[in-house]
XYZ file of C-alpha atoms in Angstrom:
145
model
C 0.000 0.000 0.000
C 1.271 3.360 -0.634
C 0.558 6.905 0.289
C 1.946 10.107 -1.130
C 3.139 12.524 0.438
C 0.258 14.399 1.532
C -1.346 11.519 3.368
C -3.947 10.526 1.894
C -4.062 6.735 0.528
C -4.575 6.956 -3.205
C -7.502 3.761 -1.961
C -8.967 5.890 0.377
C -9.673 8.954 -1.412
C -13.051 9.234 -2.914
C -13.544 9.329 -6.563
C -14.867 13.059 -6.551
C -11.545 14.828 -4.252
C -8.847 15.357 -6.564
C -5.563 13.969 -5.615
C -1.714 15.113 -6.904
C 1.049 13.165 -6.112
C 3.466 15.916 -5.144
C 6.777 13.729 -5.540
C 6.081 13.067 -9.223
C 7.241 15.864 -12.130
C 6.236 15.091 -15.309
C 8.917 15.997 -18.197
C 7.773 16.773 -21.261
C 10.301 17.299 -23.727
C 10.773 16.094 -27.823
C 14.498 15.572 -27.443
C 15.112 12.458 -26.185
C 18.770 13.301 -24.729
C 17.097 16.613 -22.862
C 14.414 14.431 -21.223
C 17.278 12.560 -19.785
C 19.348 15.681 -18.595
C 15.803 16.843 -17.225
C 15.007 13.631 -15.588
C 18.577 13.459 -13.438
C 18.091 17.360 -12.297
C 14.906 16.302 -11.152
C 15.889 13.134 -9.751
C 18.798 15.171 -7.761
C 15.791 17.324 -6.323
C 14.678 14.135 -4.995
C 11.570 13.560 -6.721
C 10.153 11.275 -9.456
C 10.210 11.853 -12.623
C 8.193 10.773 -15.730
C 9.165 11.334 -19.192
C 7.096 11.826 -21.829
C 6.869 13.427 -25.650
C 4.537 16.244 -26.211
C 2.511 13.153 -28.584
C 1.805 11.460 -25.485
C 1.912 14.029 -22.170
C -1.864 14.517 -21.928
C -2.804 11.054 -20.913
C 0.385 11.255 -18.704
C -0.607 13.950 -16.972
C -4.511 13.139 -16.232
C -3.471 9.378 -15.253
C -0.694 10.371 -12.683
C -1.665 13.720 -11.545
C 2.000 15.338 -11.106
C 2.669 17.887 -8.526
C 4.939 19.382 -11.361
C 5.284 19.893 -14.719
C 8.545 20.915 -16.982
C 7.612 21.677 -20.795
C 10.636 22.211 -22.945
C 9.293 24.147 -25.624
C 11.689 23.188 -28.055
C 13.544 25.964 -30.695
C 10.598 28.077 -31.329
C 9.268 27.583 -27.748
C 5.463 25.758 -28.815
C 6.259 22.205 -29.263
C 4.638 21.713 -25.746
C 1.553 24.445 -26.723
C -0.921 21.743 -26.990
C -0.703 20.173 -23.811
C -1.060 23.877 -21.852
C -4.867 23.819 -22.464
C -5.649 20.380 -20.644
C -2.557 21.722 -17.790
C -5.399 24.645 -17.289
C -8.167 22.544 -17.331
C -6.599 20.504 -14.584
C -5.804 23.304 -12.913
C -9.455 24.257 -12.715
C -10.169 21.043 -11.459
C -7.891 20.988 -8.686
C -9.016 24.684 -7.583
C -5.613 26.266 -7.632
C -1.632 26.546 -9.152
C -1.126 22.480 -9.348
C 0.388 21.384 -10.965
C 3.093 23.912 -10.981
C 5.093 24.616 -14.392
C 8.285 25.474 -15.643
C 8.497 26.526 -18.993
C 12.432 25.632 -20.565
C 12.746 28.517 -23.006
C 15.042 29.826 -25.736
C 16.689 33.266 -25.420
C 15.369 34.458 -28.690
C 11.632 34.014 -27.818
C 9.483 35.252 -25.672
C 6.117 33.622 -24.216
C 2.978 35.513 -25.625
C 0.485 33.330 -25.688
C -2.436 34.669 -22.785
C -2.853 30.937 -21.890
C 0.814 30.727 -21.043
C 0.786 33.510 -18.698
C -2.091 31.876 -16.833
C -0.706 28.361 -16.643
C 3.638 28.986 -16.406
C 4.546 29.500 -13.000
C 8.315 29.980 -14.175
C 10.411 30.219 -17.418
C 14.244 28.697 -16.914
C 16.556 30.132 -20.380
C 18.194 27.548 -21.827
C 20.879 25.827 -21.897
C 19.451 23.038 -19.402
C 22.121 22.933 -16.364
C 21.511 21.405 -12.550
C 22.131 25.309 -11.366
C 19.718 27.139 -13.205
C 16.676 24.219 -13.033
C 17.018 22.401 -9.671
C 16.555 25.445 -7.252
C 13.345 26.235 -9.300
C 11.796 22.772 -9.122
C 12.523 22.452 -5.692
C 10.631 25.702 -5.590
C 7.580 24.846 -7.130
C 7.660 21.447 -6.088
C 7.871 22.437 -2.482
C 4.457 24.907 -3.446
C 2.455 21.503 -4.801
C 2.900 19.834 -1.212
């Protein structure tokens, strides 16, 4: 049997209270070898992480319920654009900020989008390192418990 970090036995919850399992980011990324460099930064913040392509982050995210969410939005900064719209509609559904999200953008762009500013909690510029991304997962991590 096991419980998350909040307490509450993912069997004893009823079917109506919405439940986020604050140890678990989900990485969404279409570069393979960045997925991996995300999943170790995140593993270093002590948390879980599950990988996952922009293609197939929507079930992902409704089936585990992550406490965080990294989109890397690739060169032009909207290969992860599809996948903001059901992060808001959780979102809604939970009441609130979770899952928290960091946005992994370029220099060069910007985020305009209105939906973005509603659903990014923060925006890391790449390149990916353990300095620049770990503090602010641990940060909005910490925020989901």
């Amino acid at each position: 049997m096991s419980s998350s970090s909040s307490g509450i036995d993912a069997q004893d919850r009823h079917d109506d209270m919405p439940f986020v399992d604050s140890s678990k980011v989900l990485v969404v990324c279409k570069s393979p070898i960045n997925r991996v460099v995300i999943c170790k930064i995140v593993e270093r913040c002590g948390l879980r992480p599950i990988s996952e392509s922009p293609e197939t982050a929507a079930p992902a995210l409704q089936a585990l319920s992550p406490g965080t969410v990294v989109l890397d939005g690739g060169a032009d900064n909207r290969d992860c654009d599809p996948l903001l719209a059901e992060i808001s509609s959780v979102r809604r559904l939970m009441g609130g900020t979770t899952p928290a999200v960091v946005m992994l953008s370029t220099r060069n762009r910007s985020l305009q989008a209105p939906i973005r500013h509603n659903v990014v909690d923060a925006v890391v510029t790449k390149p990916i390192t353990p300095e620049g991304l770990q503090p602010v997962i641990e940060r909005l991590a910490k925020r989901a418990r």
